[in-house]
Amino acid sequence: MCRLILASGQVAVADIAAAAVDMSCGRTADHDNPTKAHVHGWGAVWREPGHGLRSHTDVRPLAESLHDSPLPETKTDFLAIHVRNATLESQRGPRFTHPLTRDDGWYFMHNGYLPTAYQRLGLPASEFDSREYFDHLVPHGANSLDPETALGKLDSLPPGGNSGNAIAVHPAGAYLVHWSAPGVATPVFFAMRRLRLPGVEIIASEVVPGLAPAPSWEPLPANTVEHFSFPEGV
């Protein structure tokens, strides 16, 4: 399982990266899942003014490798970070490190396990559930994500998974999906929280006191797709 954080607006990159480090190390893990640390790699996607989207991945723990990434020097109005604890030991390494990418310009980060998504693609078996979920959720060649359609696709999945929490990013905008299967065993782990500060909105898998005290965070409603539009030509 994984942790996600997204910031849109006047992004203090160092603060958001530090929050992701805290989550990856288990320092903020006030939830109902035995997994606390997320050390099987990490990735980020952000907007670089004048150059569009940029991304970075590393198979090392975030706390050990942040300094080797472009993030410390990055200035942006949108940043998403994913820190990973692989559900299956066989699914570790560069191929499985998020954000997943596609040749139509989409980037994708997932927290959860959806081993039946392959069935909606007509595949004989699952090879990597997050990749299959990506292709099921976001039609190839699309330049947007319709919230009602997206949630309908999740509701239609055969039983067996737990969460479809995800961040999908395209040059035209980003989407945060908050969805868990009915009766999920660890609802607190898959809850998401929103923090609104002057000039910036942050959504994260956990309350991060380093950004603001717990009362400042609000629960993100279940079955939600949030849209963050990007200015054209910027």
CSV table of C-alpha atoms in Angstrom, one decimal:
chain,number,residue,atom,x,y,z
A,1,MET,CA,0.0,0.0,0.0
A,2,CYS,CA,1.0,3.6,-0.5
A,3,ARG,CA,0.7,7.2,0.6
A,4,LEU,CA,-0.2,10.1,-1.6
A,5,ILE,CA,0.1,13.9,-1.3
A,6,LEU,CA,-1.0,16.6,-3.8
A,7,ALA,CA,-0.6,20.3,-3.6
A,8,SER,CA,-2.0,22.9,-6.0
A,9,GLY,CA,-1.4,26.7,-5.9
A,10,GLN,CA,1.5,28.4,-4.2
A,11,VAL,CA,3.3,25.2,-3.6
A,12,ALA,CA,6.1,25.2,-1.0
A,13,VAL,CA,7.9,22.2,-2.5
A,14,ALA,CA,10.3,21.7,0.5
A,15,ASP,CA,7.3,21.5,2.9
A,16,ILE,CA,5.3,19.0,0.7
A,17,ALA,CA,8.4,16.9,0.2
A,18,ALA,CA,9.0,16.9,4.0
A,19,ALA,CA,5.4,15.8,4.5
A,20,ALA,CA,5.9,12.9,2.1
A,21,VAL,CA,9.0,11.9,3.9
A,22,ASP,CA,7.1,11.9,7.2
A,23,MET,CA,4.4,9.6,5.7
A,24,SER,CA,7.0,7.3,4.1
A,25,CYS,CA,8.8,6.8,7.5
A,26,GLY,CA,5.6,6.2,9.4
A,27,ARG,CA,5.9,9.3,11.6
A,28,THR,CA,2.3,10.3,10.8
A,29,ALA,CA,0.7,6.8,10.6
A,30,ASP,CA,-2.4,7.3,12.8
A,31,HIS,CA,-4.6,4.7,11.0
A,32,ASP,CA,-5.9,1.1,11.1
A,33,ASN,CA,-3.4,-0.7,8.8
A,34,PRO,CA,-0.3,-2.6,10.1
A,35,THR,CA,1.7,-1.0,7.3
A,36,LYS,CA,3.4,2.1,8.7
A,37,ALA,CA,6.5,2.7,6.6
A,38,HIS,CA,6.5,2.9,2.8
A,39,VAL,CA,10.1,2.3,1.6
A,40,HIS,CA,9.7,0.5,-1.8
A,41,GLY,CA,10.4,3.6,-3.9
A,42,TRP,CA,8.7,6.8,-4.7
A,43,GLY,CA,7.9,9.2,-7.5
A,44,ALA,CA,6.6,12.7,-8.2
A,45,VAL,CA,5.0,14.6,-11.0
A,46,TRP,CA,4.8,18.4,-11.2
A,47,ARG,CA,4.3,21.3,-13.6
A,48,GLU,CA,7.4,23.2,-14.7
A,49,PRO,CA,6.4,26.7,-16.0
A,50,GLY,CA,7.0,26.9,-19.7
A,51,HIS,CA,7.9,23.2,-20.0
A,52,GLY,CA,4.8,21.3,-19.0
A,53,LEU,CA,4.8,18.2,-16.8
A,54,ARG,CA,7.9,16.7,-15.3
A,55,SER,CA,8.3,13.5,-13.3
A,56,HIS,CA,10.9,11.6,-11.3
A,57,THR,CA,11.0,8.1,-9.9
A,58,ASP,CA,13.4,6.3,-7.6
A,59,VAL,CA,13.4,2.7,-6.2
A,60,ARG,CA,15.1,3.8,-3.0
A,61,PRO,CA,13.2,5.1,0.1
A,62,LEU,CA,12.3,8.8,-0.2
A,63,ALA,CA,14.1,9.7,3.0
A,64,GLU,CA,17.4,8.3,1.4
A,65,SER,CA,17.1,9.7,-2.1
A,66,LEU,CA,15.1,13.0,-2.0
A,67,HIS,CA,18.4,14.9,-2.2
A,68,ASP,CA,19.3,13.1,-5.5
A,69,SER,CA,16.1,14.3,-7.2
A,70,PRO,CA,15.1,17.5,-8.9
A,71,LEU,CA,12.6,18.4,-6.2
A,72,PRO,CA,14.8,20.5,-3.9
A,73,GLU,CA,15.4,22.9,-6.8
A,74,THR,CA,11.8,22.8,-8.2
A,75,LYS,CA,9.4,25.6,-8.3
A,76,THR,CA,5.8,24.8,-9.3
A,77,ASP,CA,2.1,25.4,-8.9
A,78,PHE,CA,1.3,21.7,-8.8
A,79,LEU,CA,3.1,18.8,-7.2
A,80,ALA,CA,2.0,15.2,-6.4
A,81,ILE,CA,4.2,12.6,-4.6
A,82,HIS,CA,3.7,8.9,-4.2
A,83,VAL,CA,5.6,6.8,-1.6
A,84,ARG,CA,5.2,3.0,-2.0
A,85,ASN,CA,5.0,-0.2,0.0
A,86,ALA,CA,4.6,-2.9,-2.6
A,87,THR,CA,1.6,-5.2,-2.0
A,88,LEU,CA,3.5,-8.1,-3.7
A,89,GLU,CA,7.2,-8.7,-3.3
A,90,SER,CA,7.4,-9.6,-7.0
A,91,GLN,CA,6.2,-6.1,-7.9
A,92,ARG,CA,9.2,-4.0,-6.8
A,93,GLY,CA,11.6,-2.1,-9.0
A,94,PRO,CA,11.5,0.6,-11.7
A,95,ARG,CA,8.7,-1.0,-13.7
A,96,PHE,CA,6.3,-0.8,-10.8
A,97,THR,CA,7.4,2.6,-9.3
A,98,HIS,CA,4.8,5.3,-9.6
A,99,PRO,CA,3.9,7.5,-11.3
A,100,LEU,CA,3.1,5.1,-14.1
A,101,THR,CA,3.2,6.8,-17.5
A,102,ARG,CA,1.6,6.3,-20.9
A,103,ASP,CA,2.4,7.6,-24.3
A,104,ASP,CA,-0.7,9.7,-24.4
A,105,GLY,CA,0.7,12.1,-21.8
A,106,TRP,CA,-1.0,10.7,-18.6
A,107,TYR,CA,0.8,10.1,-15.3
A,108,PHE,CA,-0.8,7.8,-12.7
A,109,MET,CA,-0.4,7.1,-9.0
A,110,HIS,CA,-2.4,4.6,-7.0
A,111,ASN,CA,-2.9,3.6,-3.4
A,112,GLY,CA,-4.7,0.4,-3.0
A,113,TYR,CA,-5.0,-3.1,-4.5
A,114,LEU,CA,-7.4,-3.8,-7.3
A,115,PRO,CA,-6.6,-7.3,-8.6
A,116,THR,CA,-9.8,-7.7,-10.6
A,117,ALA,CA,-9.3,-4.6,-12.8
A,118,TYR,CA,-7.7,-6.8,-15.5
A,119,GLN,CA,-11.1,-8.4,-16.1
A,120,ARG,CA,-12.5,-5.1,-17.3
A,121,LEU,CA,-9.7,-5.0,-19.9
A,122,GLY,CA,-10.5,-8.5,-21.2
A,123,LEU,CA,-7.1,-9.8,-20.1
A,124,PRO,CA,-6.5,-13.4,-19.2
A,125,ALA,CA,-4.8,-12.6,-15.8
A,126,SER,CA,-3.5,-9.7,-13.8
A,127,GLU,CA,0.2,-8.7,-14.2
A,128,PHE,CA,0.2,-5.4,-12.3
A,129,ASP,CA,-3.1,-4.2,-10.8
A,130,SER,CA,-2.2,-0.5,-10.7
A,131,ARG,CA,-1.4,-0.5,-14.4
A,132,GLU,CA,-4.6,-2.3,-15.2
A,133,TYR,CA,-6.6,0.1,-13.1
A,134,PHE,CA,-4.9,3.0,-14.9
A,135,ASP,CA,-5.9,1.7,-18.3
A,136,HIS,CA,-9.5,0.8,-17.0
A,137,LEU,CA,-10.0,4.2,-15.4
A,138,VAL,CA,-8.5,6.6,-18.0
A,139,PRO,CA,-9.4,5.8,-21.7
A,140,HIS,CA,-6.3,5.9,-23.9
A,141,GLY,CA,-6.1,9.2,-25.7
A,142,ALA,CA,-8.5,11.0,-23.4
A,143,ASN,CA,-7.6,14.6,-22.3
A,144,SER,CA,-9.9,14.6,-19.3
A,145,LEU,CA,-11.6,12.3,-16.7
A,146,ASP,CA,-15.4,12.4,-16.2
A,147,PRO,CA,-16.0,12.0,-12.4
A,148,GLU,CA,-19.3,10.2,-12.8
A,149,THR,CA,-17.9,7.8,-15.4
A,150,ALA,CA,-14.8,7.2,-13.3
A,151,LEU,CA,-16.7,6.3,-10.2
A,152,GLY,CA,-19.1,4.1,-12.2
A,153,LYS,CA,-16.1,2.1,-13.5
A,154,LEU,CA,-14.9,1.6,-9.9
A,155,ASP,CA,-18.3,0.6,-8.7
A,156,SER,CA,-18.5,-2.0,-11.5
A,157,LEU,CA,-15.2,-3.8,-10.6
A,158,PRO,CA,-15.6,-7.4,-9.5
A,159,PRO,CA,-15.1,-7.9,-5.8
A,160,GLY,CA,-11.6,-8.6,-4.4
A,161,GLY,CA,-10.0,-5.2,-4.2
A,162,ASN,CA,-9.9,-2.5,-1.5
A,163,SER,CA,-9.2,1.0,-2.8
A,164,GLY,CA,-8.9,3.1,-6.0
A,165,ASN,CA,-7.4,6.2,-4.4
A,166,ALA,CA,-5.4,7.7,-7.2
A,167,ILE,CA,-3.9,10.8,-8.8
A,168,ALA,CA,-4.1,11.1,-12.6
A,169,VAL,CA,-2.3,13.9,-14.2
A,170,HIS,CA,-2.5,15.2,-17.8
A,171,PRO,CA,-1.1,18.3,-19.4
A,172,ALA,CA,-4.6,19.8,-19.3
A,173,GLY,CA,-5.2,19.1,-15.6
A,174,ALA,CA,-5.1,16.7,-12.7
A,175,TYR,CA,-7.6,14.5,-10.9
A,176,LEU,CA,-7.6,13.0,-7.5
A,177,VAL,CA,-9.9,9.9,-7.0
A,178,HIS,CA,-11.1,9.0,-3.5
A,179,TRP,CA,-12.9,5.6,-3.6
A,180,SER,CA,-12.8,2.4,-1.5
A,181,ALA,CA,-14.7,-0.8,-1.9
A,182,PRO,CA,-17.8,-1.3,0.2
A,183,GLY,CA,-16.9,-2.8,3.6
A,184,VAL,CA,-13.1,-2.2,3.2
A,185,ALA,CA,-11.2,-3.7,6.1
A,186,THR,CA,-9.1,-0.6,6.8
A,187,PRO,CA,-11.3,2.5,6.1
A,188,VAL,CA,-9.1,4.9,8.1
A,189,PHE,CA,-6.0,3.9,6.1
A,190,PHE,CA,-7.8,4.7,2.8
A,191,ALA,CA,-9.4,7.9,4.0
A,192,MET,CA,-8.0,11.2,2.6
A,193,ARG,CA,-7.8,14.6,4.2
A,194,ARG,CA,-7.8,18.1,2.7
A,195,LEU,CA,-5.9,21.1,4.0
A,196,ARG,CA,-6.6,24.6,2.7
A,197,LEU,CA,-4.0,27.2,3.5
A,198,PRO,CA,-3.7,30.7,2.0
A,199,GLY,CA,-3.0,30.3,-1.7
A,200,VAL,CA,-2.7,26.5,-1.7
A,201,GLU,CA,-4.8,23.3,-1.4
A,202,ILE,CA,-3.3,20.1,-0.2
A,203,ILE,CA,-4.8,16.6,-0.2
A,204,ALA,CA,-3.0,13.7,1.6
A,205,SER,CA,-3.4,10.2,2.7
A,206,GLU,CA,-2.7,11.2,6.3
A,207,VAL,CA,-2.9,14.3,8.5
A,208,VAL,CA,0.7,15.7,8.5
A,209,PRO,CA,1.1,17.9,11.6
A,210,GLY,CA,4.3,19.4,10.0
A,211,LEU,CA,2.0,21.2,7.6
A,212,ALA,CA,-0.8,22.2,10.0
A,213,PRO,CA,-2.3,20.8,13.2
A,214,ALA,CA,-5.0,18.1,12.9
A,215,PRO,CA,-8.0,20.4,13.4
A,216,SER,CA,-7.0,22.3,10.3
A,217,TRP,CA,-7.5,19.2,8.1
A,218,GLU,CA,-11.0,18.1,6.9
A,219,PRO,CA,-12.0,14.7,5.7
A,220,LEU,CA,-12.4,14.4,1.9
A,221,PRO,CA,-15.8,12.9,1.2
A,222,ALA,CA,-15.8,9.3,0.0
A,223,ASN,CA,-16.6,8.7,-3.7
A,224,THR,CA,-15.1,11.9,-4.8
A,225,VAL,CA,-13.2,13.0,-7.9
A,226,GLU,CA,-11.4,16.3,-7.5
A,227,HIS,CA,-10.3,18.3,-10.5
A,228,PHE,CA,-7.4,20.7,-10.7
A,229,SER,CA,-7.2,22.6,-14.0
A,230,PHE,CA,-4.0,23.9,-15.5
A,231,PRO,CA,-3.7,27.3,-17.2
A,232,GLU,CA,-3.2,26.9,-21.0
A,233,GLY,CA,0.2,27.8,-22.3
A,234,VAL,CA,1.8,28.2,-18.9
